[in-house]
PDB file of C-alpha atoms in Angstrom:
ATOM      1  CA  UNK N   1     150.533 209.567 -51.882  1.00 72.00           C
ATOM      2  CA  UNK N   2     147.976 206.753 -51.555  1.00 84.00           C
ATOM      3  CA  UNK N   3     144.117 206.411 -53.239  1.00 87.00           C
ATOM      4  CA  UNK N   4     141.827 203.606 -53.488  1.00 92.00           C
ATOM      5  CA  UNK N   5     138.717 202.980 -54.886  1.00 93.00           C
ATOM      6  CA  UNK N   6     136.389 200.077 -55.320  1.00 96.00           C
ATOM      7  CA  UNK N   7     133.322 199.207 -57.574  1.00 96.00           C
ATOM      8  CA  UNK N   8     130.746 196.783 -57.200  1.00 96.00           C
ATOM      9  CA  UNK N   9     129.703 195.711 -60.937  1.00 96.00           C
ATOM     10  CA  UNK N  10     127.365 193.464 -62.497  1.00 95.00           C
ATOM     11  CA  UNK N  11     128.863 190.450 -64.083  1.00 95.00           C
ATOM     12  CA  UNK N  12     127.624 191.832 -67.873  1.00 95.00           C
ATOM     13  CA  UNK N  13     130.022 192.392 -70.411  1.00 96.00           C
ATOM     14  CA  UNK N  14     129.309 196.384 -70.730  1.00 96.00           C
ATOM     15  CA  UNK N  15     131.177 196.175 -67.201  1.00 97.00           C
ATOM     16  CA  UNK N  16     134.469 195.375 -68.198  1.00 97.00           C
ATOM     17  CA  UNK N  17     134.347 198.593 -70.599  1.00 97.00           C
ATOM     18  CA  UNK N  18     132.962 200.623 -67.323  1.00 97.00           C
ATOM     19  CA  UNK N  19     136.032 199.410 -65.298  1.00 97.00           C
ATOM     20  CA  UNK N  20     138.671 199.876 -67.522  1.00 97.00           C
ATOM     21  CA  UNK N  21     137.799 203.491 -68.756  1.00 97.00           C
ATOM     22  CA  UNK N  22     137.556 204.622 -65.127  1.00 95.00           C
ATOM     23  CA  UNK N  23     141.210 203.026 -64.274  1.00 96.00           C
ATOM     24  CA  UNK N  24     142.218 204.933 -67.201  1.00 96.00           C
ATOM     25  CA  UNK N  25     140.627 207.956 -66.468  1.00 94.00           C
ATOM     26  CA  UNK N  26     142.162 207.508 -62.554  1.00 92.00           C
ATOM     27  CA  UNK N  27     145.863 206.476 -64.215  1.00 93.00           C
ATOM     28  CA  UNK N  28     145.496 210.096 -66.344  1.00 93.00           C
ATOM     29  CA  UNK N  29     144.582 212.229 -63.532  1.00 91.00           C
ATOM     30  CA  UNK N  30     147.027 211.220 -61.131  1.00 91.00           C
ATOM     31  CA  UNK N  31     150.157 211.271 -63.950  1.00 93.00           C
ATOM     32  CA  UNK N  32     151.060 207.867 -64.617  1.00 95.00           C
ATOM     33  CA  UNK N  33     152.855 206.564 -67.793  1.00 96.00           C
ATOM     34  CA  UNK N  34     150.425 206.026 -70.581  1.00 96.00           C
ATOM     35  CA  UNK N  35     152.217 202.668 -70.983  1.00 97.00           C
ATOM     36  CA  UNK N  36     151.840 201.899 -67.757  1.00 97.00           C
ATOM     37  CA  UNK N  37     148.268 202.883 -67.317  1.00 97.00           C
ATOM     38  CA  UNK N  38     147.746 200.707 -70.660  1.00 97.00           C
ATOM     39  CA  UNK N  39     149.204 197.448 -69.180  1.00 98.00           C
ATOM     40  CA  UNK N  40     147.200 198.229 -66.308  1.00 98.00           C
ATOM     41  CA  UNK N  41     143.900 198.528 -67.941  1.00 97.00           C
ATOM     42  CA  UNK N  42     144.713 195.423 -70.307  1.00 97.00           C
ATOM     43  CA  UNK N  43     145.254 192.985 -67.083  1.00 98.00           C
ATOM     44  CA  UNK N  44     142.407 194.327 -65.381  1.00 98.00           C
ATOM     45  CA  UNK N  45     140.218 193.867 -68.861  1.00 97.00           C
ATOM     46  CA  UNK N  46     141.060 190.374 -68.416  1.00 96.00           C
ATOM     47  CA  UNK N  47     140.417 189.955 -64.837  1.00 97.00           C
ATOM     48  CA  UNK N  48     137.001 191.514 -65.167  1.00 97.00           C
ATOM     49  CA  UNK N  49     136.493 189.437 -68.225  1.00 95.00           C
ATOM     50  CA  UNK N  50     137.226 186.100 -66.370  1.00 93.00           C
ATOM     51  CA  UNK N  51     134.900 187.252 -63.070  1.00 94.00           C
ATOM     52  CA  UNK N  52     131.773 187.909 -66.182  1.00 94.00           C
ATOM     53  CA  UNK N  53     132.483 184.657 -67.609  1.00 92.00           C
ATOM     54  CA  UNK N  54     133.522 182.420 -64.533  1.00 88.00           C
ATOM     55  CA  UNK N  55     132.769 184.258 -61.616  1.00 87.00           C
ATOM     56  CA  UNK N  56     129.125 182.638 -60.018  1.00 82.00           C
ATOM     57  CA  UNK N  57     126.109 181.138 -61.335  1.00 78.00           C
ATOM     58  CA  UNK N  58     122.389 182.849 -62.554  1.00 75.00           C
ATOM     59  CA  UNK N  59     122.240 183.822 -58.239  1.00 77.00           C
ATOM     60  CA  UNK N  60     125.721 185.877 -58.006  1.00 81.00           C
ATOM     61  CA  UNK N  61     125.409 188.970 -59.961  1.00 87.00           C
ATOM     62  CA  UNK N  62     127.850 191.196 -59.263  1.00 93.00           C
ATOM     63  CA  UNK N  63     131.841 190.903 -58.531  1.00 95.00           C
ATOM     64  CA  UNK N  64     133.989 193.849 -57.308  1.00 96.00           C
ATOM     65  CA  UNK N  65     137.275 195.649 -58.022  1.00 98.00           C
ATOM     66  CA  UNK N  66     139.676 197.528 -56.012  1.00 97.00           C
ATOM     67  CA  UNK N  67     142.555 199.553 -57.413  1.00 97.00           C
ATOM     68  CA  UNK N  68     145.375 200.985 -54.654  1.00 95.00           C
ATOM     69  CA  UNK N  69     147.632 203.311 -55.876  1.00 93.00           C
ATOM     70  CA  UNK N  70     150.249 203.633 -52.669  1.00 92.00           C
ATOM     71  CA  UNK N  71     153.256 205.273 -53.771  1.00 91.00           C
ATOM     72  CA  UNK N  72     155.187 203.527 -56.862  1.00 94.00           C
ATOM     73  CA  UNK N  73     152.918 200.489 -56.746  1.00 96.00           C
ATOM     74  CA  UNK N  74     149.309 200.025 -58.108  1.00 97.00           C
ATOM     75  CA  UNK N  75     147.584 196.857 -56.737  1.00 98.00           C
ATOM     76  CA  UNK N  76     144.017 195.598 -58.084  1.00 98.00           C
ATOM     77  CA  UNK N  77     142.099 193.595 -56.818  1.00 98.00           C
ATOM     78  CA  UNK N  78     139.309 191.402 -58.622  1.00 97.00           C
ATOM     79  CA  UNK N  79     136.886 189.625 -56.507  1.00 95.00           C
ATOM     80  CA  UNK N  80     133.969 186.871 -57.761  1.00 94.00           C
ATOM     81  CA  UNK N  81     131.833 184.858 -56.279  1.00 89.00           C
ATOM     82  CA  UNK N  82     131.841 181.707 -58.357  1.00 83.00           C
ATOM     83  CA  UNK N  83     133.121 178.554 -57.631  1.00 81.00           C
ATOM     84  CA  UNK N  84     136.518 179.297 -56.559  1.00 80.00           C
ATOM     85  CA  UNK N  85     140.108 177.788 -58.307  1.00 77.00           C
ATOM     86  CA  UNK N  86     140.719 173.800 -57.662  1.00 75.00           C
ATOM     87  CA  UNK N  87     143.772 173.384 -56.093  1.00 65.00           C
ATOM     88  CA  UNK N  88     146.766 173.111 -58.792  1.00 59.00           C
ATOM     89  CA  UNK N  89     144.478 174.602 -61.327  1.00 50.00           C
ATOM     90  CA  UNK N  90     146.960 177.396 -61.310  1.00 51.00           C
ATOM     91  CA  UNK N  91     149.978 175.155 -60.823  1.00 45.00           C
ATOM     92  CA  UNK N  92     148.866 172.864 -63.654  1.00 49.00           C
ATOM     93  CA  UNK N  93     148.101 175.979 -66.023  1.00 52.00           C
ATOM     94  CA  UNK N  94     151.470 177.283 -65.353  1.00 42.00           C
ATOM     95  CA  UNK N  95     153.116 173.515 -66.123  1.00 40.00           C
ATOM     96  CA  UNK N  96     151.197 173.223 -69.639  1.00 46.00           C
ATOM     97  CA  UNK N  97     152.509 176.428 -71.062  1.00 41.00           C
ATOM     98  CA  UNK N  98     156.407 176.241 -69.879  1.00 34.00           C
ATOM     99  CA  UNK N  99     156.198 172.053 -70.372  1.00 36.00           C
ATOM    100  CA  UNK N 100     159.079 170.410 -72.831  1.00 35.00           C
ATOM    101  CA  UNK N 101     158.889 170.131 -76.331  1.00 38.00           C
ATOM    102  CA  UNK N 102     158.145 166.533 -78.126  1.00 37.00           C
ATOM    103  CA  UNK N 103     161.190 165.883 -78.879  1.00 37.00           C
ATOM    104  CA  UNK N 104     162.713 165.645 -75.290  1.00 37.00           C
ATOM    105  CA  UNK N 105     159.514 164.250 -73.732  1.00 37.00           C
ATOM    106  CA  UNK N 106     160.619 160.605 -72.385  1.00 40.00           C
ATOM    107  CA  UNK N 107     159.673 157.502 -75.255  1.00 42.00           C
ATOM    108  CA  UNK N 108     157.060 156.543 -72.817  1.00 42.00           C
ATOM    109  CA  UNK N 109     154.846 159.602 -73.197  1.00 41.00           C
ATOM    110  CA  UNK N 110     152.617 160.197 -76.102  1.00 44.00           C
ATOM    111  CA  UNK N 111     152.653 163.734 -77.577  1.00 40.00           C
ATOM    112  CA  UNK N 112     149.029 165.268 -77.328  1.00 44.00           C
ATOM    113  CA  UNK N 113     147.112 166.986 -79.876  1.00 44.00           C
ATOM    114  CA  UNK N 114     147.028 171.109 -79.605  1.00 44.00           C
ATOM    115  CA  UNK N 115     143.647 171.782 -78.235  1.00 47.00           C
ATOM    116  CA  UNK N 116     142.067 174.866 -79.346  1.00 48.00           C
ATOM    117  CA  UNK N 117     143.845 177.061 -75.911  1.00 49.00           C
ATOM    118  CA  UNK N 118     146.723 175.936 -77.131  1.00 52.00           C
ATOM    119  CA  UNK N 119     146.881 177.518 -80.207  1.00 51.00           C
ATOM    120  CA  UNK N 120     148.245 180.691 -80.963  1.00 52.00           C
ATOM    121  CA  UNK N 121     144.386 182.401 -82.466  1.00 49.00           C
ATOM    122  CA  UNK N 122     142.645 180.784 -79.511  1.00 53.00           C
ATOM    123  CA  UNK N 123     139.914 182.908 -78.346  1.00 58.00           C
ATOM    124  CA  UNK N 124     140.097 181.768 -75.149  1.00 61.00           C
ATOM    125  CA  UNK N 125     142.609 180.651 -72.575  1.00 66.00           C
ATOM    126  CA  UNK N 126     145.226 183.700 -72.913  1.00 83.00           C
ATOM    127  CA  UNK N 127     143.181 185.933 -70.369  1.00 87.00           C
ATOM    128  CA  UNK N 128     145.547 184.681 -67.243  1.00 89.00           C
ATOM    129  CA  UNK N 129     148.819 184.751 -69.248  1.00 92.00           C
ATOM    130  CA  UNK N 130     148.386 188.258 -70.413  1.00 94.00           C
ATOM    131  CA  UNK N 131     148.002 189.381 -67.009  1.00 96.00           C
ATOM    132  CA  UNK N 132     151.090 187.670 -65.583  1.00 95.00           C
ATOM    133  CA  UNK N 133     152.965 189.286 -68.407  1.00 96.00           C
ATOM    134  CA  UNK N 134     151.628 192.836 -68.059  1.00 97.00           C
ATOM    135  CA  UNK N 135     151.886 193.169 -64.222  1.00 97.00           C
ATOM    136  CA  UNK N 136     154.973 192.553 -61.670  1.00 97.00           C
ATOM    137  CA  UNK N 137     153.157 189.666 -59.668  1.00 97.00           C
ATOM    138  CA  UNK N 138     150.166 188.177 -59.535  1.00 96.00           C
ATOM    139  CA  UNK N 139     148.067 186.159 -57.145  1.00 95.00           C
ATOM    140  CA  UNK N 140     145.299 184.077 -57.140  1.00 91.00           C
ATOM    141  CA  UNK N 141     143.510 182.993 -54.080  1.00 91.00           C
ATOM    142  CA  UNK N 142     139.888 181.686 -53.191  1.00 89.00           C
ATOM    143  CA  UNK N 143     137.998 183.821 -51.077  1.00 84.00           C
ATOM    144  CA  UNK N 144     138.129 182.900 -47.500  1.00 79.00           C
ATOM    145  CA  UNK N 145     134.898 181.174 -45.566  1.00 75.00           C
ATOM    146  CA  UNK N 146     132.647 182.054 -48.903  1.00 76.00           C
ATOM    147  CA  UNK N 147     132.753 180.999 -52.479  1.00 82.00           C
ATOM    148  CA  UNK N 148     134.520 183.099 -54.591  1.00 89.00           C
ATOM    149  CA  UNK N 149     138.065 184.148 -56.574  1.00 92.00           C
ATOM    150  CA  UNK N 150     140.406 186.947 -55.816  1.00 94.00           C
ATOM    151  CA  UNK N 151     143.013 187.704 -58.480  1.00 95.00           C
ATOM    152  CA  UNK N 152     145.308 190.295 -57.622  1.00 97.00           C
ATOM    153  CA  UNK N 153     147.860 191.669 -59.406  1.00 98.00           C
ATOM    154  CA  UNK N 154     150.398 194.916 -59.057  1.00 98.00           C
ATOM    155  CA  UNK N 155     153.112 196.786 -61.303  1.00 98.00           C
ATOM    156  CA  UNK N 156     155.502 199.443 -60.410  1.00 97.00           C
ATOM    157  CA  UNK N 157     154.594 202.802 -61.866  1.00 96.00           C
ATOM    158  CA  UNK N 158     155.940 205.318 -64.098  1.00 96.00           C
ATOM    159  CA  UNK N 159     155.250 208.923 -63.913  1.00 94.00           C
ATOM    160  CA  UNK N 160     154.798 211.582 -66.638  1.00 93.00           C
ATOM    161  CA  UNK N 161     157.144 214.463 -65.594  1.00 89.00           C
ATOM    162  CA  UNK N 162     153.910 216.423 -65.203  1.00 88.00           C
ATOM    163  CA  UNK N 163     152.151 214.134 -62.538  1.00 84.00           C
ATOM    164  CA  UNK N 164     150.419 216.013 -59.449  1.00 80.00           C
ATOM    165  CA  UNK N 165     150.306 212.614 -57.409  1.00 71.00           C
ATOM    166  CA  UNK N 166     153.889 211.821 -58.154  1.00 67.00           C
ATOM    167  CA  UNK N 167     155.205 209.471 -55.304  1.00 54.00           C
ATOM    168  CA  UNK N 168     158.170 211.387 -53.305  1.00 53.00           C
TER     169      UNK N 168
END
């Protein structure tokens, strides 16, 4: 079994609502895990979030999401057209949250202060994290010839015994 679908939405906050109950509402109907459909709609809550808040200046309006469901693997898809990622941003992100503690840092370095993303109640900062944790890979990629971010993400699904899409 294999189903896509793709939405073109403005980059307002009500949006990220819009997407995530129609994943759900997708998830339901075709009979996968609540759990799974919940991690699902969680990453792409993020993603969506990040394309609203990041994705283009006052002249790009809109960004788009794709979700594939193609036998035990969902894959979504959200593109922007801001700026695009610096190279390393990733790289360097990645670095900062698995970097040493203090105490085995060499003599030479100084320990820095905890800036606000690094605290645990930060309100921002977390959005990329959570959706590494909740999916089974992840990709980010600038969009090619045109400005823009793709984050992509997929996880394995589960299936309520009940499905009607179940993969064979």
């Amino acid at each position: 079994m294999s189903i896509w679908w793709s939405l073109h939405l403005r980059r307002e906050a009500a949006s990220v609502p819009l997407a995530r109950r129609l994943l759900v509402g997708a998830m339901e109907t075709a009979g996968v895990d609540p759990d799974v459909s919940y991690d699902l709609s969680l990453a792409l809550s993020e993603a969506c979030a990040n394309a609203v808040e990041h994705g283009g200046d006052a002249s790009s309006t809109d960004y788009r999401v794709t979700a594939f469901i193609d036998g035990d693997t969902c894959r979504i898809e959200v593109t922007d057209s801001g700026p695009g990622l610096p190279r390393g941003r990733h790289a360097r992100a990645l670095a900062a949250r698995t970097s040493q503690p203090a105490c085995q840092a060499p003599a030479h370095q100084a320990r820095q202060p905890a800036t606000p993303r690094d605290t645990p109640l930060a309100e921002h900062g977390r959005g990329l994290f959570l959706i590494e944790e909740l999916t089974d890979r992840v990709r980010y990629r600038n969009r090619s010839g045109r400005d823009g971010t793709v984050v992509s993400f997929d996880k394995i699904l589960k299936w309520r015994d009940d499905a009607p899409f179940m993969a064979s």
